Amino acid sequence: AQSVTQPDIHITVSEGASLELRCNYSYGATPYLFWYVQSPGQGLQLLLKYFSGDTLVQGIKGFEAEFKRSQSSFNLRKPSVHWSDAAEYFCAYNQGGKLIFGQGTELSVKP
Amino acid sequence: DGGITQSPKYLFRKEGQNVTLSCEQNLNHDAMYWYRQDPGQGLRLIYYSQIVNDFQKGDIAEGYSVSREKKESFPLTVTSAQKNPTAFYLCASSQQGAKTGELFFGEGSRLTVL
């Protein structure tokens, strides 16, 4: 079955450290892939998306993600984490006009 | 300002009662969606509608119902048939039926069954 998997339920990083959140997809063709962020008790906001072309995509708030077909991955990265980045992050893909989400990764930031 | 408005933000329900969650958008989007969020399970699609007067079941439609009589409105009814309705409910909308993938979300409604 087609799906996205986020292997890490919870990650803690120190402020200023680099961040990588993992996302693996299971899909026959090249999927449309997305990363969303959710602050506690709020809706989701789109960080970035990949459709085709350049495999390194830039998003808002200093985030980027790299599509790697050979590894079926679309990992989210940020070179230096800020305390305000603490939130839950969701990877998703487009399936027939609807978005299917991964389980989410909760990010905590240590001062 | 354009956006999606969900109401109420918090709702308490007794077992056996139906409850309706409101979702209104002024983005002129064609498609609207309802997701349910539970801890550790991500977002699961309940229903979606890509055009007025038409909607489709998502992965967990049992115990829920929707209507799409107006482009800007997509209310969700949680019926007494839903066995575990306590959850955070998110409404979203998009242009082009989410072909581009960008969903715009409301701030959610938290339903608690007492």
PDB file of C-alpha atoms in Angstrom:
ATOM      1  CA  ALA A   1       0.000   0.000   0.000  1.00  0.00           C
ATOM      2  CA  GLN A   2       1.130   3.528  -0.711  1.00  0.00           C
ATOM      3  CA  SER A   3       2.192   5.400   2.383  1.00  0.00           C
ATOM      4  CA  VAL A   4       4.597   7.761   4.054  1.00  0.00           C
ATOM      5  CA  THR A   5       6.476   6.807   7.184  1.00  0.00           C
ATOM      6  CA  GLN A   6       8.105   9.066   9.720  1.00  0.00           C
ATOM      7  CA  PRO A   7      10.356   6.771  11.760  1.00  0.00           C
ATOM      8  CA  ASP A   8      10.964   9.199  14.605  1.00  0.00           C
ATOM      9  CA  ILE A   9       8.059   9.962  16.916  1.00  0.00           C
ATOM     10  CA  HIS A  10       9.952  12.489  19.008  1.00  0.00           C
ATOM     11  CA  ILE A  11      13.281  14.281  18.521  1.00  0.00           C
ATOM     12  CA  THR A  12      15.065  16.682  20.850  1.00  0.00           C
ATOM     13  CA  VAL A  13      17.782  19.017  19.615  1.00  0.00           C
ATOM     14  CA  SER A  14      19.672  21.881  21.190  1.00  0.00           C
ATOM     15  CA  GLU A  15      19.022  25.393  20.020  1.00  0.00           C
ATOM     16  CA  GLY A  16      21.476  26.263  17.279  1.00  0.00           C
ATOM     17  CA  ALA A  17      22.087  22.645  16.327  1.00  0.00           C
ATOM     18  CA  SER A  18      21.235  21.217  12.941  1.00  0.00           C
ATOM     19  CA  LEU A  19      18.072  19.219  12.371  1.00  0.00           C
ATOM     20  CA  GLU A  20      17.040  16.405  10.090  1.00  0.00           C
ATOM     21  CA  LEU A  21      13.581  14.837  10.204  1.00  0.00           C
ATOM     22  CA  ARG A  22      13.116  11.656   8.248  1.00  0.00           C
ATOM     23  CA  CYS A  23      10.343  10.756   5.842  1.00  0.00           C
ATOM     24  CA  ASN A  24      10.174   7.623   3.717  1.00  0.00           C
ATOM     25  CA  TYR A  25       7.559   7.009   1.076  1.00  0.00           C
ATOM     26  CA  SER A  26       6.214   3.943  -0.578  1.00  0.00           C
ATOM     27  CA  TYR A  27       4.890   4.841  -4.007  1.00  0.00           C
ATOM     28  CA  GLY A  28       5.353   3.491  -7.507  1.00  0.00           C
ATOM     29  CA  ALA A  29       5.684   6.730  -9.417  1.00  0.00           C
ATOM     30  CA  THR A  30       7.303   9.960  -8.296  1.00  0.00           C
ATOM     31  CA  PRO A  31       4.921  11.309  -5.680  1.00  0.00           C
ATOM     32  CA  TYR A  32       4.035  14.865  -4.847  1.00  0.00           C
ATOM     33  CA  LEU A  33       5.587  15.283  -1.393  1.00  0.00           C
ATOM     34  CA  PHE A  34       5.066  17.881   1.295  1.00  0.00           C
ATOM     35  CA  TRP A  35       6.149  18.922   4.759  1.00  0.00           C
ATOM     36  CA  TYR A  36       3.741  20.657   7.119  1.00  0.00           C
ATOM     37  CA  VAL A  37       4.277  22.067  10.596  1.00  0.00           C
ATOM     38  CA  GLN A  38       1.774  22.246  13.439  1.00  0.00           C
ATOM     39  CA  SER A  39       2.106  24.331  16.588  1.00  0.00           C
ATOM     40  CA  PRO A  40       0.252  22.981  19.639  1.00  0.00           C
ATOM     41  CA  GLY A  41      -3.521  23.255  19.331  1.00  0.00           C
ATOM     42  CA  GLN A  42      -3.297  24.849  15.904  1.00  0.00           C
ATOM     43  CA  GLY A  43      -3.835  23.939  12.295  1.00  0.00           C
ATOM     44  CA  LEU A  44      -1.089  22.951   9.879  1.00  0.00           C
ATOM     45  CA  GLN A  45       1.088  25.231   7.792  1.00  0.00           C
ATOM     46  CA  LEU A  46       2.857  24.221   4.601  1.00  0.00           C
ATOM     47  CA  LEU A  47       6.657  24.373   4.869  1.00  0.00           C
ATOM     48  CA  LEU A  48       7.593  23.145   1.402  1.00  0.00           C
ATOM     49  CA  LYS A  49       6.618  20.841  -1.429  1.00  0.00           C
ATOM     50  CA  TYR A  50       8.226  18.751  -4.162  1.00  0.00           C
ATOM     51  CA  PHE A  51       6.651  17.918  -7.506  1.00  0.00           C
ATOM     52  CA  SER A  52       9.539  17.417  -9.929  1.00  0.00           C
ATOM     53  CA  GLY A  53      12.792  18.955 -11.077  1.00  0.00           C
ATOM     54  CA  ASP A  54      15.435  20.074  -8.617  1.00  0.00           C
ATOM     55  CA  THR A  55      15.542  17.512  -5.832  1.00  0.00           C
ATOM     56  CA  LEU A  56      16.524  20.077  -3.198  1.00  0.00           C
ATOM     57  CA  VAL A  57      13.607  22.318  -2.352  1.00  0.00           C
ATOM     58  CA  GLN A  58      13.614  25.381  -0.185  1.00  0.00           C
ATOM     59  CA  GLY A  59      10.777  26.279   2.108  1.00  0.00           C
ATOM     60  CA  ILE A  60       9.738  28.874   4.609  1.00  0.00           C
ATOM     61  CA  LYS A  61      11.403  29.518   7.978  1.00  0.00           C
ATOM     62  CA  GLY A  62      14.801  28.355   6.700  1.00  0.00           C
ATOM     63  CA  PHE A  63      13.779  24.750   6.066  1.00  0.00           C
ATOM     64  CA  GLU A  64      14.791  22.643   3.090  1.00  0.00           C
ATOM     65  CA  ALA A  65      14.153  19.068   1.990  1.00  0.00           C
ATOM     66  CA  GLU A  66      15.864  16.720  -0.415  1.00  0.00           C
ATOM     67  CA  PHE A  67      14.076  14.170  -2.535  1.00  0.00           C
ATOM     68  CA  LYS A  68      16.132  10.986  -2.957  1.00  0.00           C
ATOM     69  CA  ARG A  69      14.478   8.480  -5.244  1.00  0.00           C
ATOM     70  CA  SER A  70      17.107   5.787  -4.583  1.00  0.00           C
ATOM     71  CA  GLN A  71      16.327   5.902  -0.880  1.00  0.00           C
ATOM     72  CA  SER A  72      12.596   6.675  -1.197  1.00  0.00           C
ATOM     73  CA  SER A  73      13.147   9.553   1.179  1.00  0.00           C
ATOM     74  CA  PHE A  74      12.207  13.187   1.543  1.00  0.00           C
ATOM     75  CA  ASN A  75      14.004  14.353   4.670  1.00  0.00           C
ATOM     76  CA  LEU A  76      13.497  17.807   6.138  1.00  0.00           C
ATOM     77  CA  ARG A  77      16.546  19.787   7.264  1.00  0.00           C
ATOM     78  CA  LYS A  78      17.436  23.016   8.952  1.00  0.00           C
ATOM     79  CA  PRO A  79      21.034  24.099   9.626  1.00  0.00           C
ATOM     80  CA  SER A  80      20.346  25.902  12.899  1.00  0.00           C
ATOM     81  CA  VAL A  81      17.265  25.300  14.993  1.00  0.00           C
ATOM     82  CA  HIS A  82      15.524  28.081  16.883  1.00  0.00           C
ATOM     83  CA  TRP A  83      13.404  27.591  20.004  1.00  0.00           C
ATOM     84  CA  SER A  84      10.348  28.659  17.990  1.00  0.00           C
ATOM     85  CA  ASP A  85      10.783  25.596  15.750  1.00  0.00           C
ATOM     86  CA  ALA A  86       9.432  23.364  18.509  1.00  0.00           C
ATOM     87  CA  ALA A  87       6.302  21.863  16.964  1.00  0.00           C
ATOM     88  CA  GLU A  88       5.029  18.736  15.269  1.00  0.00           C
ATOM     89  CA  TYR A  89       6.095  18.078  11.703  1.00  0.00           C
ATOM     90  CA  PHE A  90       4.201  16.031   9.164  1.00  0.00           C
ATOM     91  CA  CYS A  91       5.320  14.551   5.885  1.00  0.00           C
ATOM     92  CA  ALA A  92       2.554  13.967   3.329  1.00  0.00           C
ATOM     93  CA  TYR A  93       1.979  12.912  -0.233  1.00  0.00           C
ATOM     94  CA  ASN A  94      -0.762  13.532  -2.760  1.00  0.00           C
ATOM     95  CA  GLN A  95      -2.890  10.546  -3.675  1.00  0.00           C
ATOM     96  CA  GLY A  96      -5.588  11.204  -6.235  1.00  0.00           C
ATOM     97  CA  GLY A  97      -6.303  14.737  -5.094  1.00  0.00           C
ATOM     98  CA  LYS A  98      -6.155  14.118  -1.359  1.00  0.00           C
ATOM     99  CA  LEU A  99      -3.239  14.350   1.041  1.00  0.00           C
ATOM    100  CA  ILE A 100      -2.097  11.327   3.036  1.00  0.00           C
ATOM    101  CA  PHE A 101      -0.076  12.200   6.127  1.00  0.00           C
ATOM    102  CA  GLY A 102       2.616  10.403   8.073  1.00  0.00           C
ATOM    103  CA  GLN A 103       2.306   9.897  11.805  1.00  0.00           C
ATOM    104  CA  GLY A 104       4.227  13.030  12.619  1.00  0.00           C
ATOM    105  CA  THR A 105       7.476  13.851  14.436  1.00  0.00           C
ATOM    106  CA  GLU A 106       7.375  16.006  17.527  1.00  0.00           C
ATOM    107  CA  LEU A 107      10.367  18.321  17.815  1.00  0.00           C
ATOM    108  CA  SER A 108      11.555  19.641  21.169  1.00  0.00           C
ATOM    109  CA  VAL A 109      14.277  22.292  21.374  1.00  0.00           C
ATOM    110  CA  LYS A 110      16.609  22.502  24.366  1.00  0.00           C
ATOM    111  CA  PRO A 111      17.960  25.925  25.350  1.00  0.00           C
TER     112      PRO A 111
ATOM    113  CA  ASP B   1      -8.569  38.394   5.926  1.00  0.00           C
ATOM    114  CA  GLY B   2      -8.981  35.221   3.882  1.00  0.00           C
ATOM    115  CA  GLY B   3      -8.899  31.945   5.679  1.00  0.00           C
ATOM    116  CA  ILE B   4     -10.717  29.023   7.188  1.00  0.00           C
ATOM    117  CA  THR B   5     -12.841  29.367  10.282  1.00  0.00           C
ATOM    118  CA  GLN B   6     -13.739  26.403  12.411  1.00  0.00           C
ATOM    119  CA  SER B   7     -16.207  26.540  15.257  1.00  0.00           C
ATOM    120  CA  PRO B   8     -16.509  25.823  18.037  1.00  0.00           C
ATOM    121  CA  LYS B   9     -12.902  25.545  19.157  1.00  0.00           C
ATOM    122  CA  TYR B  10     -13.863  23.300  22.068  1.00  0.00           C
ATOM    123  CA  LEU B  11     -16.930  21.124  22.324  1.00  0.00           C
ATOM    124  CA  PHE B  12     -18.173  18.685  24.900  1.00  0.00           C
ATOM    125  CA  ARG B  13     -20.709  16.047  24.120  1.00  0.00           C
ATOM    126  CA  LYS B  14     -22.523  13.393  26.042  1.00  0.00           C
ATOM    127  CA  GLU B  15     -22.514   9.874  24.700  1.00  0.00           C
ATOM    128  CA  GLY B  16     -25.354   9.263  22.266  1.00  0.00           C
ATOM    129  CA  GLN B  17     -25.550  12.840  21.048  1.00  0.00           C
ATOM    130  CA  ASN B  18     -24.848  14.047  17.542  1.00  0.00           C
ATOM    131  CA  VAL B  19     -22.728  17.150  17.176  1.00  0.00           C
ATOM    132  CA  THR B  20     -21.956  19.342  14.161  1.00  0.00           C
ATOM    133  CA  LEU B  21     -18.636  21.075  13.604  1.00  0.00           C
ATOM    134  CA  SER B  22     -18.656  24.129  11.403  1.00  0.00           C
ATOM    135  CA  CYS B  23     -16.096  24.947   8.709  1.00  0.00           C
ATOM    136  CA  GLU B  24     -16.289  28.085   6.591  1.00  0.00           C
ATOM    137  CA  GLN B  25     -13.743  29.353   4.067  1.00  0.00           C
ATOM    138  CA  ASN B  26     -13.546  32.617   2.171  1.00  0.00           C
ATOM    139  CA  LEU B  27     -10.635  31.608  -0.048  1.00  0.00           C
ATOM    140  CA  ASN B  28     -12.909  30.678  -2.959  1.00  0.00           C
ATOM    141  CA  HIS B  29     -11.420  27.189  -2.930  1.00  0.00           C
ATOM    142  CA  ASP B  30     -13.197  24.374  -4.691  1.00  0.00           C
ATOM    143  CA  ALA B  31     -12.062  21.513  -2.459  1.00  0.00           C
ATOM    144  CA  MET B  32     -12.616  21.048   1.248  1.00  0.00           C
ATOM    145  CA  TYR B  33     -11.511  18.311   3.635  1.00  0.00           C
ATOM    146  CA  TRP B  34     -12.070  17.004   7.134  1.00  0.00           C
ATOM    147  CA  TYR B  35      -9.277  15.274   9.020  1.00  0.00           C
ATOM    148  CA  ARG B  36      -9.213  13.689  12.416  1.00  0.00           C
ATOM    149  CA  GLN B  37      -6.063  13.884  14.526  1.00  0.00           C
ATOM    150  CA  ASP B  38      -5.219  11.558  17.393  1.00  0.00           C
ATOM    151  CA  PRO B  39      -1.896  11.466  19.259  1.00  0.00           C
ATOM    152  CA  GLY B  40       0.665   9.350  17.439  1.00  0.00           C
ATOM    153  CA  GLN B  41      -1.598   8.678  14.456  1.00  0.00           C
ATOM    154  CA  GLY B  42      -1.097  11.712  12.303  1.00  0.00           C
ATOM    155  CA  LEU B  43      -4.046  13.028  10.362  1.00  0.00           C
ATOM    156  CA  ARG B  44      -6.632  10.683   8.928  1.00  0.00           C
ATOM    157  CA  LEU B  45      -9.041  11.759   6.229  1.00  0.00           C
ATOM    158  CA  ILE B  46     -12.731  11.556   7.105  1.00  0.00           C
ATOM    159  CA  TYR B  47     -14.484  13.128   4.113  1.00  0.00           C
ATOM    160  CA  TYR B  48     -13.582  15.418   1.270  1.00  0.00           C
ATOM    161  CA  SER B  49     -15.434  17.409  -1.338  1.00  0.00           C
ATOM    162  CA  GLN B  50     -14.009  18.686  -4.589  1.00  0.00           C
ATOM    163  CA  ILE B  51     -17.138  20.482  -5.750  1.00  0.00           C
ATOM    164  CA  VAL B  52     -20.416  21.738  -4.384  1.00  0.00           C
ATOM    165  CA  ASN B  53     -23.084  19.068  -3.854  1.00  0.00           C
ATOM    166  CA  ASP B  54     -20.528  16.264  -4.103  1.00  0.00           C
ATOM    167  CA  PHE B  55     -18.330  14.588  -1.520  1.00  0.00           C
ATOM    168  CA  GLN B  56     -16.403  11.349  -1.022  1.00  0.00           C
ATOM    169  CA  LYS B  57     -15.574   9.170   1.938  1.00  0.00           C
ATOM    170  CA  GLY B  58     -12.065   9.152   3.229  1.00  0.00           C
ATOM    171  CA  ASP B  59     -10.352   6.440   5.223  1.00  0.00           C
ATOM    172  CA  ILE B  60     -12.424   6.729   8.396  1.00  0.00           C
ATOM    173  CA  ALA B  61     -15.885   7.939   7.336  1.00  0.00           C
ATOM    174  CA  GLU B  62     -17.901   5.560   9.521  1.00  0.00           C
ATOM    175  CA  GLY B  63     -19.921   7.458  12.114  1.00  0.00           C
ATOM    176  CA  TYR B  64     -19.545  10.790  10.347  1.00  0.00           C
ATOM    177  CA  SER B  65     -21.612  12.703   7.816  1.00  0.00           C
ATOM    178  CA  VAL B  66     -21.059  15.869   5.780  1.00  0.00           C
ATOM    179  CA  SER B  67     -22.842  18.181   3.388  1.00  0.00           C
ATOM    180  CA  ARG B  68     -21.602  20.638   0.783  1.00  0.00           C
ATOM    181  CA  GLU B  69     -24.519  22.849  -0.147  1.00  0.00           C
ATOM    182  CA  LYS B  70     -22.383  25.961  -0.541  1.00  0.00           C
ATOM    183  CA  LYS B  71     -18.863  26.393  -1.825  1.00  0.00           C
ATOM    184  CA  GLU B  72     -17.708  28.118   1.329  1.00  0.00           C
ATOM    185  CA  SER B  73     -19.181  25.704   3.862  1.00  0.00           C
ATOM    186  CA  PHE B  74     -18.448  22.065   4.716  1.00  0.00           C
ATOM    187  CA  PRO B  75     -19.973  21.074   8.083  1.00  0.00           C
ATOM    188  CA  LEU B  76     -19.113  17.761   9.713  1.00  0.00           C
ATOM    189  CA  THR B  77     -21.593  15.878  11.882  1.00  0.00           C
ATOM    190  CA  VAL B  78     -20.209  13.407  14.386  1.00  0.00           C
ATOM    191  CA  THR B  79     -23.009  10.956  14.982  1.00  0.00           C
ATOM    192  CA  SER B  80     -23.705   8.676  17.890  1.00  0.00           C
ATOM    193  CA  ALA B  81     -22.524   5.811  15.689  1.00  0.00           C
ATOM    194  CA  GLN B  82     -18.914   7.038  15.986  1.00  0.00           C
ATOM    195  CA  LYS B  83     -17.497   4.802  18.699  1.00  0.00           C
ATOM    196  CA  ASN B  84     -14.574   6.952  19.764  1.00  0.00           C
ATOM    197  CA  PRO B  85     -15.288  10.544  18.780  1.00  0.00           C
ATOM    198  CA  THR B  86     -12.959  12.315  21.221  1.00  0.00           C
ATOM    199  CA  ALA B  87     -10.312  13.878  18.976  1.00  0.00           C
ATOM    200  CA  PHE B  88      -9.007  17.027  17.356  1.00  0.00           C
ATOM    201  CA  TYR B  89     -10.779  17.773  14.066  1.00  0.00           C
ATOM    202  CA  LEU B  90      -9.174  19.816  11.320  1.00  0.00           C
ATOM    203  CA  CYS B  91     -10.860  21.312   8.288  1.00  0.00           C
ATOM    204  CA  ALA B  92      -8.863  22.282   5.235  1.00  0.00           C
ATOM    205  CA  SER B  93      -9.399  23.649   1.769  1.00  0.00           C
ATOM    206  CA  SER B  94      -7.458  23.849  -1.459  1.00  0.00           C
ATOM    207  CA  GLN B  95      -7.668  24.957  -5.030  1.00  0.00           C
ATOM    208  CA  GLN B  96      -7.653  22.486  -7.882  1.00  0.00           C
ATOM    209  CA  GLY B  97      -8.694  19.628  -5.695  1.00  0.00           C
ATOM    210  CA  ALA B  98      -5.313  19.493  -3.924  1.00  0.00           C
ATOM    211  CA  LYS B  99      -3.502  18.772  -7.194  1.00  0.00           C
ATOM    212  CA  THR B 100      -0.872  21.222  -6.036  1.00  0.00           C
ATOM    213  CA  GLY B 101      -0.975  19.724  -2.583  1.00  0.00           C
ATOM    214  CA  GLU B 102      -1.223  22.922  -0.656  1.00  0.00           C
ATOM    215  CA  LEU B 103      -3.951  22.643   1.895  1.00  0.00           C
ATOM    216  CA  PHE B 104      -4.982  25.589   4.028  1.00  0.00           C
ATOM    217  CA  PHE B 105      -6.065  24.541   7.485  1.00  0.00           C
ATOM    218  CA  GLY B 106      -8.366  25.954  10.094  1.00  0.00           C
ATOM    219  CA  GLU B 107      -7.301  26.074  13.731  1.00  0.00           C
ATOM    220  CA  GLY B 108      -9.222  22.949  14.614  1.00  0.00           C
ATOM    221  CA  SER B 109     -12.052  21.890  16.882  1.00  0.00           C
ATOM    222  CA  ARG B 110     -11.415  19.713  19.903  1.00  0.00           C
ATOM    223  CA  LEU B 111     -14.305  17.395  20.692  1.00  0.00           C
ATOM    224  CA  THR B 112     -14.509  15.634  24.027  1.00  0.00           C
ATOM    225  CA  VAL B 113     -17.126  13.031  24.823  1.00  0.00           C
ATOM    226  CA  LEU B 114     -18.040  12.950  28.488  1.00  0.00           C
TER     227      LEU B 114
END
